[in-house]
Coordinates of C-alpha atoms and ligand atoms in Angstrom, one line a residue:
M1 CA -19.6 -63.6 -37.1
G2 CA -22.8 -65.5 -37.5
A3 CA -25.4 -64.8 -40.2
T4 CA -27.4 -62.6 -37.8
A5 CA -24.6 -60.1 -37.3
V6 CA -25.2 -56.7 -38.8
P7 CA -22.5 -54.1 -38.6
C8 CA -23.6 -50.9 -36.9
S9 CA -22.7 -48.6 -39.7
A10 CA -25.5 -47.4 -41.9
P11 CA -29.0 -45.8 -41.3
G12 CA -31.5 -48.5 -40.6
E13 CA -29.0 -51.1 -39.5
H14 CA -28.5 -52.0 -35.9
P15 CA -25.8 -53.5 -33.8
P16 CA -25.2 -57.3 -34.1
I17 CA -27.4 -59.9 -32.5
V18 CA -25.6 -62.7 -30.7
D19 CA -27.6 -65.9 -30.1
L20 CA -26.9 -67.4 -26.7
A21 CA -28.8 -70.7 -27.4
N22 CA -27.1 -73.9 -26.4
Y23 CA -24.5 -71.8 -24.6
E24 CA -22.4 -74.7 -23.1
E25 CA -22.0 -76.4 -26.5
R26 CA -21.5 -73.2 -28.5
K27 CA -19.3 -71.4 -26.0
E28 CA -16.3 -71.0 -28.4
E29 CA -18.5 -69.6 -31.2
I30 CA -20.4 -67.3 -28.8
T31 CA -17.2 -66.0 -27.4
Q32 CA -15.9 -65.2 -30.8
Q33 CA -19.1 -63.4 -31.8
L34 CA -19.3 -61.4 -28.5
M35 CA -15.7 -60.4 -28.8
D36 CA -16.2 -59.3 -32.4
A37 CA -19.3 -57.3 -31.5
A38 CA -17.7 -55.7 -28.4
T39 CA -14.5 -54.8 -30.3
K40 CA -16.3 -53.2 -33.2
S41 CA -19.2 -51.3 -31.7
G42 CA -19.4 -52.1 -28.0
F43 CA -23.2 -52.5 -28.4
F44 CA -24.9 -55.7 -29.3
Y45 CA -28.1 -57.7 -28.7
V46 CA -28.5 -61.1 -27.1
K47 CA -31.3 -63.4 -27.9
N48 CA -32.3 -66.8 -26.3
H49 CA -30.9 -65.2 -23.1
G50 CA -33.1 -67.2 -20.7
V51 CA -35.1 -64.4 -19.1
P52 CA -38.8 -65.3 -19.6
Q53 CA -40.7 -62.7 -21.7
E54 CA -43.5 -63.0 -19.3
L55 CA -41.3 -61.8 -16.5
I56 CA -39.9 -58.9 -18.6
D57 CA -43.5 -57.8 -19.5
R58 CA -44.6 -58.1 -15.8
E59 CA -41.7 -55.9 -14.7
F60 CA -42.6 -53.3 -17.3
E61 CA -46.2 -53.4 -16.0
V62 CA -45.3 -52.9 -12.3
N63 CA -43.0 -50.0 -13.3
K64 CA -45.8 -48.3 -15.2
G65 CA -47.9 -48.7 -12.0
Y66 CA -45.1 -47.1 -10.0
F67 CA -44.6 -44.1 -12.4
K68 CA -48.4 -43.5 -12.5
L69 CA -48.5 -42.8 -8.8
P70 CA -49.3 -39.3 -7.8
E71 CA -46.2 -37.1 -7.7
E72 CA -46.6 -36.3 -4.0
V73 CA -46.5 -40.1 -3.2
K74 CA -43.4 -40.6 -5.2
T75 CA -41.6 -37.6 -3.8
S76 CA -42.4 -38.7 -0.3
L77 CA -40.3 -41.8 -0.8
P78 CA -36.6 -41.8 0.1
Q79 CA -34.4 -39.9 -2.3
V80 CA -31.3 -41.0 -4.2
K81 CA -28.0 -40.6 -2.5
W82 CA -25.7 -41.8 -5.2
A83 CA -22.2 -41.2 -4.0
S84 CA -22.6 -42.3 -0.4
H85 CA -24.0 -45.7 -1.5
E86 CA -27.0 -45.2 0.6
L87 CA -30.6 -46.0 -0.2
L88 CA -31.6 -45.6 -3.8
G89 CA -35.3 -45.2 -4.1
H90 CA -37.3 -42.7 -6.0
E91 CA -35.4 -40.1 -7.9
A92 CA -37.3 -36.9 -8.2
P93 CA -37.8 -35.5 -11.7
N94 CA -34.7 -33.7 -12.7
R95 CA -33.5 -31.8 -15.8
V96 CA -30.9 -33.6 -17.6
S97 CA -30.5 -31.9 -20.9
E98 CA -32.1 -29.2 -23.0
G99 CA -34.9 -28.8 -20.4
V100 CA -36.2 -32.4 -20.9
V101 CA -37.4 -34.0 -17.7
R102 CA -36.4 -37.6 -17.1
E103 CA -37.9 -39.5 -14.2
G104 CA -36.0 -42.4 -12.9
H105 CA -36.4 -45.0 -10.3
F106 CA -33.3 -46.4 -8.8
K107 CA -32.9 -49.5 -6.7
W108 CA -30.0 -51.4 -5.3
W109 CA -29.5 -55.1 -6.1
D110 CA -29.9 -56.7 -2.8
T111 CA -32.2 -56.3 0.2
H112 CA -29.3 -56.1 2.6
K113 CA -28.1 -53.1 0.7
V114 CA -31.4 -51.3 0.4
A115 CA -34.1 -50.8 2.9
D116 CA -37.4 -52.2 1.7
T117 CA -38.9 -48.8 2.6
A118 CA -37.6 -47.5 -0.7
Y119 CA -40.6 -49.2 -2.2
P120 CA -44.1 -47.7 -2.0
D121 CA -46.7 -49.5 0.0
E122 CA -47.7 -52.8 -1.6
K123 CA -51.3 -51.6 -1.8
L124 CA -50.3 -48.7 -4.0
V125 CA -48.4 -50.8 -6.6
P126 CA -49.3 -54.5 -6.0
G127 CA -46.4 -56.8 -6.9
F128 CA -43.9 -54.0 -7.5
K129 CA -41.3 -55.1 -5.0
D130 CA -41.6 -58.8 -5.5
T131 CA -41.6 -58.7 -9.3
T132 CA -38.6 -56.3 -9.2
K133 CA -36.7 -58.6 -7.0
E134 CA -37.6 -61.6 -9.1
F135 CA -36.5 -59.7 -12.2
M136 CA -33.2 -58.6 -10.7
A137 CA -32.5 -62.2 -9.6
S138 CA -32.9 -63.4 -13.2
M139 CA -30.1 -61.1 -14.5
P140 CA -26.9 -63.1 -13.5
Q141 CA -27.9 -65.9 -15.8
V142 CA -27.4 -63.5 -18.7
Y143 CA -24.4 -61.5 -17.7
D144 CA -22.5 -64.4 -16.1
R145 CA -22.4 -66.1 -19.5
V146 CA -21.5 -62.9 -21.4
L147 CA -18.8 -62.0 -18.9
S148 CA -17.3 -65.6 -18.9
C149 CA -17.0 -65.3 -22.6
F150 CA -15.3 -61.9 -22.4
A151 CA -12.9 -63.2 -19.7
K152 CA -12.1 -66.2 -22.0
G153 CA -11.7 -64.0 -25.1
L154 CA -9.4 -61.6 -23.2
G155 CA -7.2 -64.3 -21.7
Y156 CA -8.4 -63.8 -18.1
P157 CA -9.5 -66.8 -15.9
E158 CA -13.0 -67.6 -16.9
D159 CA -14.6 -66.6 -13.6
F160 CA -12.6 -63.3 -13.4
F161 CA -15.5 -60.9 -14.2
V162 CA -18.2 -63.1 -12.7
A163 CA -16.4 -63.0 -9.4
T164 CA -16.1 -59.2 -9.3
S165 CA -19.7 -58.7 -10.3
D166 CA -21.2 -61.1 -7.8
P167 CA -24.1 -59.2 -6.2
K168 CA -23.7 -61.3 -3.0
D169 CA -20.3 -59.8 -2.4
S170 CA -20.5 -57.2 0.3
D171 CA -18.4 -54.8 -1.9
N172 CA -20.6 -55.1 -5.0
Y173 CA -23.4 -52.5 -5.5
S174 CA -24.7 -53.4 -9.0
V175 CA -27.8 -51.3 -9.6
F176 CA -31.1 -51.7 -11.4
V177 CA -32.6 -48.6 -13.0
V178 CA -35.9 -48.0 -14.6
N179 CA -36.2 -44.9 -16.8
F180 CA -39.5 -43.3 -17.6
Y181 CA -39.6 -40.7 -20.4
P182 CA -43.0 -38.9 -20.2
K183 CA -45.0 -38.4 -23.4
T184 CA -44.0 -35.2 -25.1
A185 CA -45.6 -32.7 -27.4
G186 CA -44.9 -34.3 -30.8
T187 CA -44.4 -31.7 -33.5
E188 CA -42.8 -29.2 -31.2
W189 CA -39.8 -31.5 -30.6
K190 CA -36.6 -30.6 -32.1
P191 CA -35.2 -33.7 -33.8
D192 CA -31.7 -33.3 -32.3
T193 CA -32.9 -32.8 -28.7
N194 CA -31.8 -35.5 -26.2
R195 CA -33.8 -37.1 -23.5
I196 CA -30.6 -38.6 -22.1
S197 CA -27.3 -36.8 -23.0
P198 CA -24.5 -38.7 -24.7
H199 CA -22.7 -40.7 -22.1
T200 CA -20.9 -44.0 -21.5
D201 CA -21.8 -46.4 -18.8
E202 CA -19.4 -47.1 -15.9
T203 CA -20.2 -50.8 -15.9
L204 CA -18.6 -54.0 -16.9
V205 CA -21.7 -54.5 -19.1
T206 CA -25.2 -53.0 -19.0
L207 CA -28.3 -55.1 -19.8
L208 CA -30.9 -52.8 -21.3
F209 CA -34.5 -53.7 -21.8
T210 CA -36.6 -51.4 -24.0
S211 CA -40.3 -51.5 -24.5
P212 CA -41.9 -52.4 -27.8
G213 CA -42.1 -49.5 -30.2
S214 CA -39.7 -47.4 -28.2
A215 CA -37.4 -45.4 -30.5
G216 CA -34.6 -43.0 -29.8
L217 CA -31.7 -45.0 -28.3
E218 CA -28.7 -44.3 -30.5
V219 CA -25.0 -45.3 -30.3
A220 CA -21.9 -43.6 -31.5
A221 CA -20.3 -46.7 -32.9
G222 CA -16.7 -47.6 -33.0
K223 CA -14.4 -44.7 -33.5
D224 CA -17.1 -42.1 -34.2
G225 CA -16.6 -40.3 -30.9
K226 CA -13.8 -37.7 -30.7
A227 CA -12.8 -35.6 -27.7
V228 CA -12.1 -32.3 -29.4
D229 CA -10.9 -30.6 -26.2
S230 CA -10.9 -32.9 -23.3
K231 CA -9.7 -30.3 -20.8
E232 CA -12.7 -28.1 -21.5
G233 CA -14.9 -31.2 -21.7
H234 CA -16.0 -30.8 -25.3
Y235 CA -16.9 -33.9 -27.2
A236 CA -18.0 -34.5 -30.8
V237 CA -19.7 -37.5 -32.3
E238 CA -19.7 -37.8 -36.1
S239 CA -22.6 -40.0 -36.6
W240 CA -25.3 -41.7 -34.5
H241 CA -26.7 -45.2 -35.2
P242 CA -30.1 -46.4 -34.1
C243 CA -30.4 -49.1 -31.6
P244 CA -34.1 -50.1 -32.0
H245 CA -36.2 -52.3 -29.9
I246 CA -35.9 -55.9 -31.2
P247 CA -38.5 -58.3 -29.8
G248 CA -37.0 -61.0 -27.7
C249 CA -33.6 -59.3 -27.5
I250 CA -31.7 -57.6 -24.7
V251 CA -29.4 -54.7 -25.6
V252 CA -26.0 -55.2 -24.0
N253 CA -23.3 -52.6 -24.0
V254 CA -19.7 -52.6 -22.8
G255 CA -19.0 -50.1 -20.0
D256 CA -15.9 -48.2 -19.0
S257 CA -14.7 -50.9 -16.5
L258 CA -14.6 -53.5 -19.1
Q259 CA -12.9 -51.1 -21.5
A260 CA -10.2 -50.5 -18.9
W261 CA -9.7 -54.2 -18.1
S262 CA -9.4 -55.0 -21.8
D263 CA -6.9 -52.2 -22.3
G264 CA -9.3 -50.5 -24.7
V265 CA -9.9 -53.6 -26.9
L266 CA -13.6 -53.7 -25.9
K267 CA -15.4 -50.4 -26.5
S268 CA -17.4 -48.5 -24.0
N269 CA -19.3 -46.3 -26.4
F270 CA -21.3 -43.1 -26.1
H271 CA -25.0 -43.5 -26.4
R272 CA -27.9 -41.2 -26.0
V273 CA -31.7 -41.2 -26.1
R274 CA -32.9 -38.5 -28.5
M275 CA -36.3 -37.1 -29.0
P276 CA -38.2 -38.9 -31.7
T277 CA -38.2 -37.2 -35.1
P278 CA -41.6 -36.2 -36.5
G279 CA -43.5 -39.4 -37.3
E280 CA -41.9 -41.5 -34.6
P281 CA -44.0 -42.6 -31.7
T282 CA -44.7 -39.7 -29.3
S283 CA -45.9 -42.0 -26.4
E284 CA -44.2 -42.3 -23.1
R285 CA -41.1 -44.5 -23.1
Y286 CA -39.8 -47.0 -20.6
S287 CA -36.4 -48.7 -20.3
M288 CA -34.9 -50.9 -17.7
G289 CA -31.2 -51.1 -17.2
Y290 CA -29.3 -53.6 -15.1
F291 CA -25.8 -52.0 -14.4
V292 CA -23.3 -54.8 -13.8
W293 CA -20.6 -53.3 -11.6
P294 CA -17.3 -54.7 -10.3
R295 CA -16.5 -54.6 -6.6
Y296 CA -15.8 -51.1 -5.4
S297 CA -12.3 -52.0 -4.1
D298 CA -11.1 -53.7 -7.3
V299 CA -8.5 -51.9 -9.5
I300 CA -9.9 -51.6 -13.0
Q301 CA -6.8 -52.0 -15.1
G302 CA -5.7 -54.3 -17.8
P303 CA -2.3 -56.1 -18.1
L304 CA -0.9 -53.5 -20.5
K305 CA -1.9 -50.7 -18.0
K306 CA -3.3 -48.6 -20.8
Y307 CA -5.5 -46.6 -18.3
P308 CA -4.5 -45.3 -14.8
G309 CA -4.7 -47.9 -12.1
I310 CA -7.7 -46.9 -10.0
T311 CA -10.3 -48.6 -8.0
F312 CA -13.8 -48.7 -9.2
A313 CA -14.8 -46.7 -6.2
R314 CA -12.4 -43.9 -7.1
F315 CA -13.5 -44.1 -10.7
M316 CA -17.1 -43.7 -9.6
D317 CA -16.2 -40.7 -7.5
V318 CA -15.0 -38.8 -10.5
K319 CA -17.6 -40.2 -13.0
S320 CA -20.5 -39.6 -10.7
K321 CA -19.7 -35.9 -10.7
G322 CA -21.0 -35.7 -14.2
F323 CA -22.6 -37.9 -16.7
G324 CA -19.9 -38.6 -19.2
Y325 CA -16.7 -40.3 -19.9
V326 CA -13.6 -40.4 -17.8
L327 CA -11.3 -43.1 -19.1
S328 CA -8.1 -41.7 -20.5
P329 CA -4.8 -43.3 -21.2
D330 CA -3.3 -40.0 -20.1
Q331 CA -2.7 -40.0 -16.3
E332 CA -2.2 -36.2 -16.3
L333 CA -5.5 -35.6 -18.0
Y334 CA -7.1 -38.0 -15.6
E335 CA -5.7 -36.2 -12.6
H336 CA -6.7 -32.9 -14.0
A337 CA -10.2 -34.2 -14.4
Q338 CA -10.3 -35.3 -10.8
Q339 CA -8.9 -32.0 -9.4
N340 CA -11.2 -29.9 -11.5
T341 CA -14.3 -32.1 -11.4
V342 CA -14.2 -32.3 -15.2
V343 CA -15.2 -35.5 -16.8
L344 CA -13.0 -36.0 -19.7
G345 CA -14.7 -35.6 -23.0
M346 CA -18.0 -34.3 -21.5
P347 CA -19.2 -31.2 -19.8
I348 CA -20.4 -31.7 -16.2
V349 CA -24.2 -31.9 -16.0
A350 CA -24.7 -30.5 -12.6
Q351 CA -28.3 -31.6 -12.2
G352 CA -27.6 -34.8 -14.1
I353 CA -28.9 -38.2 -13.1
A354 CA -25.6 -39.4 -11.6
A355 CA -25.1 -36.2 -9.6
A356 CA -28.5 -36.3 -8.0
Ligands
AKG1 O1 -33.3 -45.5 -21.9 C1 -32.5 -46.0 -22.6 O2 -32.8 -46.7 -23.6 C2 -31.0 -45.9 -22.3 C3 -30.7 -45.5 -20.9 C4 -29.3 -45.4 -20.6 O3 -28.4 -45.3 -21.4 C5 -28.8 -45.3 -19.2 O4 -29.7 -45.3 -18.3 O5 -27.6 -45.4 -18.9
FE2_2 FE1 -26.4 -45.6 -20.6

């Protein structure tokens, strides 16, 4: 690893930072660093990623404008229909865990997959739609490079993941999500209360943008997560590691699809957003996630067939019934999870974000 790599192992440390500068010339070195990071913790940061800071700041600003709209305006916008692949617009506030309200705004990648009517009137939040489209259009330059390296590192053709994640493909529904965590009441918070429950992402990779000063994102690194009773859906994490905001960096995490395609070599790790402990900022928190998905019809399975051979669409059907983890090398457990709407390793969160 390069000098910037910090193992995600002790309090105060953070996942490794991989520098994408001079990508073409340094591709071998970057591949090795990304593989190392994704094998050990599944979470890492990239810097010199090419997305202008000015655009990131502008996108945060328009999202603040959106979330400040009166509730009746937001709830009059079209609602999320997750599983039927329909319009994703405003998501009404819902209770995710321990009574904490999370408000999210979901959008599809591309205009031909989402009606523009998902956006509020331009006069209400000037620049919201155009900035968001501009921001989304700047994402492939980051994940194409990261995914090319993973394909190379895993022995796939270099364009293997780039092809399946192409948002122009009619069967690709990669999604951009903005999370808004309202200000809470400070000292009343219980330190171990979550704002987003522990979960893995279903993606190839997720690009996560956090706002300056935002605390609370934590990752269960490496082998920390243990399914104590996967049939019942209980899951235990031994230790959580902070994943703080680092200026100029994007958080990248490996998702379930890449874990499957790598036969478990690359780790899709549990992460959560917990309430700040006393002394941490109590202000509202924003994060923006670009969820890089494969095509719905692609079978997410590696050459060693460590996980059941299923299409991403089928995987999503099971996963979207809860907000947890479904990959299991055990076909029987997987089938049980499907039949019983149990997500392996996690309890079903009936009102969870993905079940909305
Ligand atoms: O808000 C964050 O920092 C993390 C959000 C997240 O993990 C998700 O939306 O999947
Ligand atoms: Fe996540």
